Amino acid sequence: KQEVTQIPAALSVPEGENLVLNCSFTDSAIYNLQWFRQDPGKGLTSLLLIQSSQREQTSGRLNASLDKSSGRSTLYIAASQPGDSATYLCAGPPERSSASKIIFGSGTRLSIRP
Amino acid sequence: NAGVTQTPKFRVLKTGQSMTLLCAQDMNHEYMYWYRQDPGMGLRLIHYSVGEGTTAKGEVPDGYNVSRLKKQNFLLGLESAAPSQTSVYFCASSYRSSGEADTQYFGPGTRLTVL
C-alpha cells in the first residue's frame, strides 16, 4: 500500500533562514504531486502543483521539485518569514485519472521564530 | 466567488444520532471529494464524485453515505454516528480528476465530535 512520509514532522527555525521540507512515497510510482499549506483550524490551500511532465515548480519564495524515479519531492522555502508558519502537506495520485487514489502525507509543522 | 463552503463548522453528536454535512462550490467543478483528517494520519478520502448524479467510494467509506443531486453540492451523511467518526471533515473540488494534474480547492472544514 502506498504511503507518504514527510520529514521532519516538525521544524522550528529563525526568521530569514532557507529551509527544505521532504516528502517521499513508499512506492515510487507517482503521477503528479501537489504541495498544500494548512493553517491551524483551516482548510488546505494549494501552493504548487508539479505535473507529470515537470520536474519542478516555482512560486515566489517557494520551489518544489519532484524526482519520480525515487518517489521523492522537496519544498524549498527561501528567506522564511513568520507568516510561513503552518503545516505543509504533500499529496499525489499514483497514476493518471486516479481521483480516488490521492495519498496525503501527514504534514510538516513549520514554525518560524521572529 | 466564495470557492468551497461547508456547513456546519462545528457539531457535537451523541452516539447513534444522524446528521448531514453540506459542501457547496461555485466554481463549476466536476469533481468533488470528502476527506477526514485525524491527528497523525493525514487526510483520507471517504467518498468522491466525478459529476452530477455520480458517487464513488474512497479509502474509508464505511459508516458514511453521499449524494450529488446538484453539480454544486455534495452532501455527506452519517446515519448512526459513532465515536470513531470524531474528526475534522474537509470537502474539496477540482475541475478535473487530480490524476490529470488539476488543483484541488478545499473548504474550511467541519469539526465533528461524537460522544
Coordinates of N, CA and C in Angstrom, one line a residue:
Chain A
K1 N 0.8 -1.2 0.0 CA 0.0 0.0 0.0 C 0.9 1.2 0.0
Q2 N 0.5 2.2 -0.9 CA 1.3 3.4 -1.0 C 1.2 4.2 0.3
E3 N 2.3 4.7 0.8 CA 2.3 5.6 2.0 C 3.2 6.7 1.7
V4 N 2.9 7.8 2.4 CA 3.7 9.0 2.2 C 4.3 9.5 3.5
T5 N 5.6 9.7 3.4 CA 6.3 10.1 4.6 C 6.8 11.6 4.4
Q6 N 6.6 12.4 5.4 CA 7.1 13.8 5.4 C 8.0 14.0 6.6
I7 N 9.2 14.4 6.2 CA 10.3 14.6 7.2 C 10.8 16.0 7.1
P8 N 11.0 16.7 8.2 CA 10.6 16.3 9.5 C 9.1 16.5 9.8
A9 N 8.7 15.9 10.9 CA 7.3 16.1 11.3 C 7.1 17.5 11.8
A10 N 8.1 18.1 12.4 CA 8.0 19.5 12.9 C 9.4 20.1 12.8
L11 N 9.3 21.4 12.5 CA 10.6 22.2 12.3 C 10.4 23.6 12.8
S12 N 11.4 24.1 13.6 CA 11.4 25.4 14.1 C 12.7 26.1 13.7
V13 N 12.6 27.2 13.0 CA 13.8 27.9 12.5 C 13.6 29.4 12.7
P14 N 14.7 30.1 12.8 CA 14.6 31.6 13.0 C 14.3 32.2 11.6
E15 N 13.7 33.3 11.7 CA 13.3 34.1 10.5 C 14.5 34.4 9.6
G16 N 14.3 34.3 8.3 CA 15.3 34.6 7.4 C 16.0 33.4 6.8
E17 N 15.9 32.2 7.5 CA 16.6 31.0 7.0 C 15.9 30.4 5.8
N18 N 16.7 29.8 5.0 CA 16.2 29.0 3.9 C 16.0 27.6 4.5
L19 N 14.9 26.9 4.0 CA 14.7 25.6 4.6 C 14.1 24.6 3.5
V20 N 14.2 23.3 3.8 CA 13.7 22.3 2.9 C 12.8 21.3 3.6
L21 N 11.7 21.1 3.1 CA 10.8 20.1 3.6 C 10.8 18.9 2.6
N22 N 10.7 17.7 3.2 CA 10.8 16.5 2.3 C 9.5 15.7 2.3
C23 N 9.3 15.0 1.2 CA 8.1 14.2 1.0 C 8.6 12.9 0.2
S24 N 8.3 11.7 0.7 CA 8.6 10.6 -0.1 C 7.5 9.5 -0.1
F25 N 7.4 8.8 -1.2 CA 6.4 7.8 -1.3 C 7.0 6.4 -1.2
T26 N 6.4 5.5 -0.5 CA 7.0 4.1 -0.4 C 7.0 3.4 -1.7
D27 N 6.0 3.6 -2.5 CA 6.0 3.1 -3.9 C 6.3 4.3 -4.8
S28 N 7.4 4.2 -5.5 CA 7.9 5.4 -6.2 C 7.0 5.8 -7.4
A29 N 6.0 5.0 -7.6 CA 5.0 5.4 -8.7 C 4.2 6.6 -8.2
I30 N 4.4 7.7 -8.9 CA 3.7 8.9 -8.5 C 3.5 9.7 -9.8
Y31 N 2.3 10.1 -10.1 CA 2.0 10.7 -11.4 C 2.2 12.2 -11.4
N32 N 1.7 12.9 -10.4 CA 2.0 14.3 -10.2 C 1.9 14.6 -8.7
L33 N 2.3 15.7 -8.3 CA 2.4 16.0 -6.9 C 2.1 17.4 -6.6
Q34 N 1.3 17.6 -5.5 CA 0.9 18.9 -5.0 C 1.3 19.1 -3.6
W35 N 1.7 20.4 -3.4 CA 2.1 20.8 -2.0 C 1.0 21.7 -1.6
F36 N 0.5 21.5 -0.3 CA -0.5 22.3 0.3 C 0.0 23.0 1.6
R37 N -0.6 24.1 2.0 CA -0.4 24.7 3.3 C -1.7 24.6 4.0
Q38 N -1.6 24.3 5.4 CA -2.8 24.3 6.2 C -2.5 25.2 7.5
D39 N -3.2 26.2 7.7 CA -3.1 27.0 8.9 C -4.0 26.4 9.9
P40 N -3.7 26.6 11.2 CA -4.5 26.0 12.3 C -6.0 26.2 12.2
G41 N -6.8 25.2 12.2 CA -8.2 25.3 12.2 C -8.8 25.7 10.8
K42 N -7.9 25.6 9.8 CA -8.4 26.0 8.5 C -8.3 24.8 7.5
G43 N -8.8 25.1 6.3 CA -8.6 24.1 5.2 C -7.3 24.1 4.6
L44 N -7.1 23.4 3.5 CA -5.8 23.3 2.8 C -5.8 24.3 1.7
T45 N -4.7 24.9 1.5 CA -4.5 25.8 0.3 C -3.4 25.3 -0.6
S46 N -3.7 25.2 -1.8 CA -2.7 24.6 -2.8 C -1.6 25.7 -3.0
L47 N -0.4 25.2 -2.9 CA 0.8 26.1 -3.1 C 1.4 25.9 -4.5
L48 N 1.7 24.6 -4.8 CA 2.3 24.3 -6.0 C 1.9 22.9 -6.5
L49 N 1.7 22.8 -7.8 CA 1.3 21.5 -8.4 C 2.4 21.2 -9.5
I50 N 3.0 20.1 -9.3 CA 4.0 19.6 -10.3 C 3.4 18.6 -11.2
Q51 N 3.2 18.9 -12.4 CA 2.5 18.0 -13.3 C 3.4 16.9 -13.7
S52 N 2.8 15.9 -14.3 CA 3.6 14.6 -14.6 C 4.8 14.9 -15.5
S53 N 4.7 15.8 -16.4 CA 5.8 16.1 -17.3 C 6.9 17.1 -16.8
Q54 N 6.6 17.5 -15.5 CA 7.5 18.6 -15.0 C 8.4 18.0 -13.9
R55 N 9.5 18.7 -13.6 CA 10.3 18.3 -12.5 C 10.3 19.3 -11.4
E56 N 9.9 20.5 -11.6 CA 9.8 21.5 -10.5 C 8.8 22.6 -10.9
Q57 N 8.4 23.3 -9.8 CA 7.6 24.4 -10.0 C 8.0 25.5 -9.0
T58 N 7.8 26.7 -9.4 CA 8.3 27.8 -8.5 C 7.1 28.9 -8.4
S59 N 7.0 29.4 -7.2 CA 6.0 30.5 -6.9 C 6.6 31.3 -5.8
G60 N 7.1 32.5 -6.2 CA 7.7 33.4 -5.3 C 8.9 32.8 -4.6
R61 N 8.8 32.7 -3.2 CA 9.9 32.2 -2.5 C 9.8 30.7 -2.3
L62 N 8.9 30.1 -3.0 CA 8.7 28.6 -2.9 C 9.2 27.9 -4.2
N63 N 9.9 26.8 -4.0 CA 10.3 26.0 -5.1 C 10.0 24.5 -4.7
A64 N 9.3 23.8 -5.6 CA 9.1 22.4 -5.3 C 9.7 21.6 -6.4
S65 N 10.3 20.5 -6.1 CA 10.8 19.6 -7.1 C 10.3 18.2 -6.9
L66 N 10.3 17.4 -8.0 CA 9.8 16.1 -8.0 C 10.8 15.2 -8.7
D67 N 11.2 14.1 -8.0 CA 12.1 13.1 -8.7 C 11.2 11.8 -8.7
K68 N 10.6 11.6 -9.9 CA 9.7 10.5 -10.0 C 10.4 9.1 -9.9
S69 N 11.6 9.1 -10.3 CA 12.4 7.8 -10.2 C 12.5 7.3 -8.8
S70 N 12.7 8.2 -7.9 CA 12.8 7.8 -6.5 C 11.6 8.1 -5.6
G71 N 10.6 8.7 -6.2 CA 9.3 9.0 -5.5 C 9.5 10.0 -4.4
R72 N 10.4 11.0 -4.6 CA 10.7 12.0 -3.6 C 10.4 13.4 -4.2
S73 N 9.9 14.2 -3.2 CA 9.7 15.6 -3.6 C 10.2 16.5 -2.4
T74 N 10.7 17.7 -2.8 CA 11.1 18.6 -1.8 C 10.5 20.0 -2.0
L75 N 10.2 20.7 -0.9 CA 9.7 22.0 -1.0 C 10.7 22.9 -0.3
Y76 N 11.2 23.8 -1.1 CA 12.2 24.8 -0.6 C 11.6 26.1 -0.4
I77 N 11.8 26.6 0.8 CA 11.3 28.0 1.2 C 12.5 28.9 1.4
A78 N 12.6 29.9 0.7 CA 13.7 30.9 0.8 C 13.3 32.0 1.7
A79 N 14.3 32.5 2.4 CA 14.1 33.7 3.3 C 12.8 33.6 4.1
S80 N 12.7 32.6 5.0 CA 11.5 32.3 5.7 C 11.0 33.5 6.5
Q81 N 9.7 33.6 6.7 CA 9.1 34.7 7.4 C 8.1 34.1 8.4
P82 N 7.8 34.8 9.5 CA 6.8 34.3 10.5 C 5.5 33.9 9.9
G83 N 5.1 34.6 8.8 CA 3.8 34.2 8.1 C 3.9 32.9 7.4
D84 N 5.1 32.3 7.3 CA 5.2 31.0 6.7 C 4.8 29.9 7.7
S85 N 4.7 30.2 8.9 CA 4.3 29.2 9.9 C 3.0 28.6 9.6
A86 N 3.0 27.3 9.5 CA 1.8 26.5 9.1 C 2.2 25.0 9.0
T87 N 1.3 24.2 8.7 CA 1.6 22.8 8.4 C 1.6 22.6 6.8
Y88 N 2.6 22.0 6.3 CA 2.8 21.8 4.9 C 2.6 20.3 4.6
L89 N 1.7 20.0 3.6 CA 1.4 18.6 3.2 C 1.6 18.4 1.8
C90 N 2.1 17.2 1.5 CA 2.2 16.9 0.1 C 1.2 15.8 -0.3
A91 N 0.8 15.7 -1.5 CA -0.1 14.7 -1.9 C 0.0 14.4 -3.4
G92 N -0.4 13.2 -3.8 CA -0.3 12.9 -5.2 C -1.0 11.5 -5.5
P93 N -1.5 11.4 -6.7 CA -2.0 10.1 -7.1 C -0.9 9.2 -7.8
P94 N -1.1 7.9 -7.7 CA 0.0 7.0 -8.3 C -0.1 6.9 -9.8
E95 N -1.2 7.3 -10.4 CA -1.3 7.2 -11.8 C -2.3 8.2 -12.3
R96 N -2.4 8.3 -13.6 CA -3.3 9.3 -14.2 C -4.8 8.9 -13.9
S97 N -5.6 9.9 -13.8 CA -7.1 9.7 -13.6 C -7.3 8.8 -12.4
S98 N -6.7 9.2 -11.3 CA -6.9 8.4 -10.1 C -7.5 9.3 -9.0
A99 N -8.7 9.8 -9.2 CA -9.3 10.7 -8.3 C -9.5 10.0 -6.9
S100 N -9.6 8.7 -6.9 CA -9.8 8.0 -5.6 C -8.5 7.6 -5.0
K101 N -7.4 7.9 -5.6 CA -6.1 7.3 -5.0 C -5.1 8.3 -4.6
I102 N -5.5 9.5 -4.4 CA -4.6 10.6 -4.0 C -4.2 10.2 -2.5
I103 N -2.9 10.2 -2.3 CA -2.4 9.9 -1.0 C -1.8 11.2 -0.4
F104 N -2.2 11.5 0.9 CA -1.6 12.7 1.5 C -0.6 12.2 2.6
G105 N 0.4 13.0 2.7 CA 1.3 12.9 3.9 C 0.7 13.5 5.1
S106 N 1.2 13.2 6.3 CA 0.6 13.8 7.5 C 1.2 15.1 7.8
G107 N 2.1 15.6 7.0 CA 2.5 17.0 7.1 C 3.7 17.3 7.9
T108 N 4.3 18.5 7.7 CA 5.4 19.0 8.5 C 4.9 20.3 9.1
R109 N 5.0 20.4 10.4 CA 4.5 21.6 11.1 C 5.7 22.5 11.2
L110 N 5.6 23.6 10.6 CA 6.7 24.6 10.5 C 6.4 25.8 11.3
S111 N 7.4 26.2 12.1 CA 7.3 27.4 13.0 C 8.5 28.3 12.7
I112 N 8.3 29.5 12.3 CA 9.3 30.5 12.0 C 9.4 31.4 13.2
R113 N 10.5 31.5 13.8 CA 10.7 32.3 15.0 C 11.1 33.7 14.6
P114 N 10.4 34.8 15.1 CA 10.8 36.2 14.7 C 12.2 36.5 15.2
Chain B
N1 N -17.3 35.3 -5.6 CA -16.8 33.9 -5.7 C -16.4 33.3 -4.3
A2 N -17.2 32.5 -3.7 CA -17.0 32.0 -2.4 C -16.0 30.8 -2.4
G3 N -15.8 30.2 -3.5 CA -15.0 29.0 -3.5 C -15.8 27.8 -3.0
V4 N -15.2 27.1 -2.0 CA -15.8 25.9 -1.4 C -16.2 26.3 0.0
T5 N -17.5 26.1 0.3 CA -18.0 26.4 1.6 C -18.6 25.1 2.2
Q6 N -18.5 25.0 3.6 CA -19.0 23.9 4.3 C -19.9 24.3 5.4
T7 N -21.0 23.6 5.7 CA -21.8 23.8 6.8 C -22.2 22.5 7.5
P8 N -22.2 22.4 8.8 CA -21.8 23.5 9.7 C -20.3 23.5 9.9
K9 N -19.8 24.4 10.7 CA -18.4 24.5 11.0 C -18.1 23.6 12.2
F10 N -19.0 23.5 13.1 CA -18.8 22.6 14.3 C -20.1 21.8 14.6
R11 N -19.9 20.6 15.2 CA -21.1 19.9 15.6 C -20.7 18.9 16.6
V12 N -21.6 18.7 17.6 CA -21.4 17.7 18.6 C -22.6 16.7 18.5
L13 N -22.4 15.5 18.3 CA -23.4 14.5 18.3 C -23.3 13.4 19.4
K14 N -24.4 12.8 19.7 CA -24.4 11.7 20.6 C -24.3 10.4 19.7
T15 N -23.7 9.3 20.2 CA -23.7 8.1 19.5 C -25.1 7.7 19.0
G16 N -25.1 7.3 17.7 CA -26.4 6.9 17.2 C -27.2 7.9 16.5
Q17 N -26.9 9.2 16.7 CA -27.6 10.3 16.0 C -27.1 10.3 14.6
S18 N -27.9 11.0 13.8 CA -27.5 11.2 12.4 C -27.4 12.7 12.0
M19 N -26.7 12.9 11.0 CA -26.5 14.3 10.5 C -26.0 14.3 9.1
T20 N -26.1 15.5 8.5 CA -25.7 15.7 7.1 C -24.8 16.9 7.1
L21 N -23.6 16.7 6.4 CA -22.7 17.8 6.2 C -22.9 18.3 4.7
L22 N -22.9 19.6 4.6 CA -23.2 20.2 3.2 C -21.9 20.8 2.7
C23 N -21.6 20.5 1.5 CA -20.5 21.2 0.8 C -21.0 21.8 -0.5
A24 N -20.6 23.1 -0.7 CA -21.1 23.8 -1.9 C -19.9 24.5 -2.5
Q25 N -19.9 24.4 -3.9 CA -18.8 25.1 -4.6 C -19.4 25.9 -5.8
D26 N -18.8 27.1 -6.0 CA -19.4 27.9 -7.1 C -18.4 28.1 -8.2
M27 N -17.5 27.1 -8.4 CA -16.5 27.2 -9.5 C -16.9 26.3 -10.7
N28 N -18.0 25.7 -10.7 CA -18.5 24.9 -11.7 C -17.6 23.6 -11.9
H29 N -17.0 23.2 -10.8 CA -16.1 22.0 -10.8 C -16.9 20.7 -11.0
E30 N -16.3 19.8 -11.8 CA -17.0 18.5 -11.9 C -16.7 17.6 -10.8
Y31 N -15.5 17.6 -10.2 CA -15.1 16.6 -9.2 C -15.3 17.2 -7.8
M32 N -15.8 16.4 -6.9 CA -15.9 16.8 -5.5 C -15.5 15.7 -4.6
Y33 N -15.0 16.0 -3.5 CA -14.4 15.0 -2.6 C -14.8 15.3 -1.1
W34 N -14.9 14.2 -0.3 CA -15.0 14.3 1.1 C -13.8 13.6 1.7
Y35 N -13.1 14.3 2.6 CA -12.0 13.7 3.3 C -12.2 13.8 4.8
R36 N -11.5 13.0 5.6 CA -11.5 13.2 7.0 C -10.0 13.3 7.4
Q37 N -9.8 14.2 8.4 CA -8.4 14.4 8.9 C -8.3 14.1 10.3
D38 N -7.4 13.1 10.7 CA -7.2 12.7 12.0 C -5.8 12.9 12.4
P39 N -5.5 13.2 13.6 CA -4.1 13.5 14.1 C -3.2 12.4 13.7
G40 N -2.1 12.8 13.0 CA -1.0 11.8 12.7 C -1.4 10.9 11.5
M41 N -2.5 11.1 10.9 CA -2.9 10.2 9.8 C -3.2 10.9 8.5
G42 N -2.9 12.2 8.4 CA -3.1 12.9 7.2 C -4.6 12.9 6.8
L43 N -4.9 13.2 5.5 CA -6.2 13.2 5.0 C -6.5 11.8 4.3
R44 N -7.7 11.3 4.6 CA -8.1 10.1 4.0 C -9.5 10.3 3.2
L45 N -9.5 9.8 2.0 CA -10.7 10.0 1.2 C -11.8 9.1 1.6
I46 N -13.0 9.7 1.8 CA -14.2 9.0 2.2 C -15.0 8.6 1.0
H47 N -15.5 9.6 0.3 CA -16.2 9.4 -1.0 C -15.9 10.5 -1.9
Y48 N -16.1 10.3 -3.2 CA -15.9 11.3 -4.1 C -17.0 11.2 -5.3
S49 N -17.0 12.3 -6.1 CA -17.9 12.3 -7.2 C -17.3 12.9 -8.4
V50 N -17.5 12.3 -9.5 CA -16.9 12.8 -10.8 C -17.9 13.6 -11.6
G51 N -19.0 13.9 -11.1 CA -20.0 14.7 -11.8 C -21.4 14.6 -11.2
E52 N -22.3 15.4 -11.6 CA -23.6 15.4 -11.0 C -24.2 14.1 -11.1
G53 N -24.8 13.6 -10.0 CA -25.5 12.3 -10.1 C -24.6 11.1 -9.9
T54 N -23.3 11.3 -9.7 CA -22.4 10.2 -9.5 C -21.7 10.2 -8.1
T55 N -21.5 9.1 -7.6 CA -20.7 9.0 -6.3 C -19.8 7.7 -6.4
A56 N -18.8 7.7 -5.6 CA -17.9 6.5 -5.6 C -17.2 6.5 -4.2
K57 N -16.8 5.3 -3.8 CA -16.2 5.1 -2.5 C -14.7 5.4 -2.6
G58 N -14.3 6.0 -1.5 CA -12.8 6.2 -1.4 C -12.2 5.2 -0.5
E59 N -11.2 5.6 0.3 CA -10.5 4.7 1.1 C -11.2 4.3 2.4
V60 N -12.0 5.2 3.0 CA -12.7 4.9 4.3 C -14.2 5.2 4.2
P61 N -15.0 4.5 3.4 CA -16.4 4.9 3.1 C -17.4 4.3 4.2
D62 N -16.9 3.3 5.0 CA -17.9 2.7 5.9 C -18.5 3.7 6.9
G63 N -19.8 3.6 7.0 CA -20.5 4.5 8.0 C -20.9 5.8 7.4
Y64 N -20.6 6.1 6.2 CA -21.0 7.3 5.5 C -21.7 7.1 4.2
N65 N -22.6 8.0 3.9 CA -23.2 8.0 2.6 C -23.1 9.4 2.0
V66 N -23.2 9.5 0.7 CA -23.1 10.8 0.0 C -24.1 10.9 -1.1
S67 N -24.4 12.1 -1.5 CA -25.3 12.4 -2.7 C -24.8 13.6 -3.4
R68 N -25.0 13.6 -4.7 CA -24.6 14.7 -5.6 C -25.7 15.0 -6.5
L69 N -26.8 15.5 -6.0 CA -28.0 15.7 -6.8 C -27.8 17.0 -7.7
K70 N -27.1 17.9 -7.2 CA -26.8 19.1 -8.0 C -25.3 19.2 -8.1
K71 N -24.8 19.8 -9.2 CA -23.4 19.8 -9.5 C -22.6 20.6 -8.5
Q72 N -23.3 21.6 -7.9 CA -22.6 22.5 -7.0 C -22.6 22.0 -5.6
N73 N -23.4 20.9 -5.3 CA -23.5 20.5 -3.9 C -23.1 19.0 -3.7
F74 N -22.4 18.7 -2.6 CA -22.0 17.3 -2.3 C -22.3 17.1 -0.8
L75 N -23.2 16.2 -0.5 CA -23.6 16.0 0.8 C -23.0 14.7 1.4
L76 N -22.6 14.8 2.7 CA -22.0 13.7 3.4 C -22.9 13.4 4.6
G77 N -23.4 12.2 4.6 CA -24.4 11.8 5.7 C -23.8 10.7 6.6
L78 N -24.1 10.9 7.9 CA -23.8 9.9 8.9 C -25.1 9.4 9.4
E79 N -25.4 8.1 9.2 CA -26.7 7.6 9.6 C -26.8 7.3 11.0
S80 N -25.7 6.8 11.6 CA -25.7 6.4 13.0 C -24.3 6.7 13.5
A81 N -24.1 7.9 14.0 CA -22.7 8.3 14.4 C -22.1 7.5 15.5
A82 N -20.8 7.3 15.3 CA -20.0 6.5 16.3 C -18.8 7.4 16.7
P83 N -18.3 7.2 17.9 CA -17.2 7.9 18.4 C -16.0 7.9 17.5
S84 N -15.8 6.8 16.7 CA -14.7 6.7 15.8 C -14.8 7.7 14.6
Q85 N -16.0 8.3 14.5 CA -16.2 9.3 13.4 C -15.9 10.7 13.9
T86 N -15.4 10.8 15.1 CA -14.9 12.1 15.6 C -13.7 12.5 14.7
S87 N -13.8 13.6 14.1 CA -12.8 14.0 13.1 C -13.0 15.4 12.6
V88 N -12.1 15.9 11.8 CA -12.4 17.1 11.0 C -12.6 16.7 9.6
Y89 N -13.7 17.1 9.0 CA -14.1 16.7 7.7 C -13.9 17.9 6.7
F90 N -13.2 17.5 5.6 CA -13.0 18.5 4.6 C -13.6 18.1 3.3
C91 N -14.2 19.1 2.6 CA -14.7 18.9 1.3 C -13.7 19.6 0.3
A92 N -13.6 19.1 -0.9 CA -12.7 19.7 -1.9 C -13.4 19.5 -3.2
S93 N -12.9 20.3 -4.2 CA -13.4 20.2 -5.5 C -12.3 20.5 -6.5
S94 N -12.5 20.0 -7.7 CA -11.5 20.2 -8.8 C -12.2 20.2 -10.1
Y95 N -11.6 20.9 -11.1 CA -12.3 20.9 -12.4 C -12.3 19.6 -13.0
R96 N -11.1 18.9 -12.9 CA -10.9 17.6 -13.5 C -10.4 16.7 -12.4
S97 N -10.1 15.4 -12.8 CA -9.5 14.5 -11.8 C -8.1 14.9 -11.5
S98 N -7.8 14.7 -10.2 CA -6.4 15.1 -9.8 C -5.4 14.3 -10.5
G99 N -5.8 13.2 -11.1 CA -4.8 12.4 -11.9 C -4.5 13.1 -13.1
E100 N -5.3 14.1 -13.5 CA -4.9 14.8 -14.7 C -4.4 16.2 -14.4
A101 N -3.7 16.3 -13.2 CA -3.0 17.4 -12.8 C -3.9 18.7 -12.7
D102 N -4.8 18.6 -11.8 CA -5.6 19.8 -11.6 C -5.7 20.1 -10.1
T103 N -5.7 21.3 -9.7 CA -5.6 21.7 -8.3 C -6.9 21.4 -7.6
Q104 N -6.8 20.9 -6.4 CA -8.0 20.7 -5.5 C -8.1 22.0 -4.7
Y105 N -9.4 22.4 -4.5 CA -9.7 23.5 -3.7 C -10.5 23.0 -2.5
F106 N -10.0 23.4 -1.3 CA -10.6 22.9 -0.1 C -11.5 23.9 0.6
G107 N -12.5 23.3 1.3 CA -13.3 24.1 2.2 C -12.7 24.3 3.5
P108 N -13.3 25.1 4.4 CA -12.6 25.4 5.7 C -12.7 24.2 6.8
G109 N -13.6 23.2 6.5 CA -13.6 22.1 7.4 C -14.8 22.1 8.3
T110 N -15.2 21.0 8.8 CA -16.3 20.8 9.8 C -15.7 19.9 10.9
R111 N -15.7 20.5 12.1 CA -15.1 19.7 13.3 C -16.3 19.0 13.9
L112 N -16.3 17.7 13.9 CA -17.3 16.9 14.4 C -16.9 16.1 15.6
T113 N -17.6 16.1 16.7 CA -17.3 15.3 17.9 C -18.5 14.4 18.1
V114 N -18.2 13.1 18.3 CA -19.3 12.2 18.6 C -19.1 11.6 20.0
L115 N -20.0 11.9 20.9 CA -19.8 11.5 22.3 C -20.4 10.1 22.6

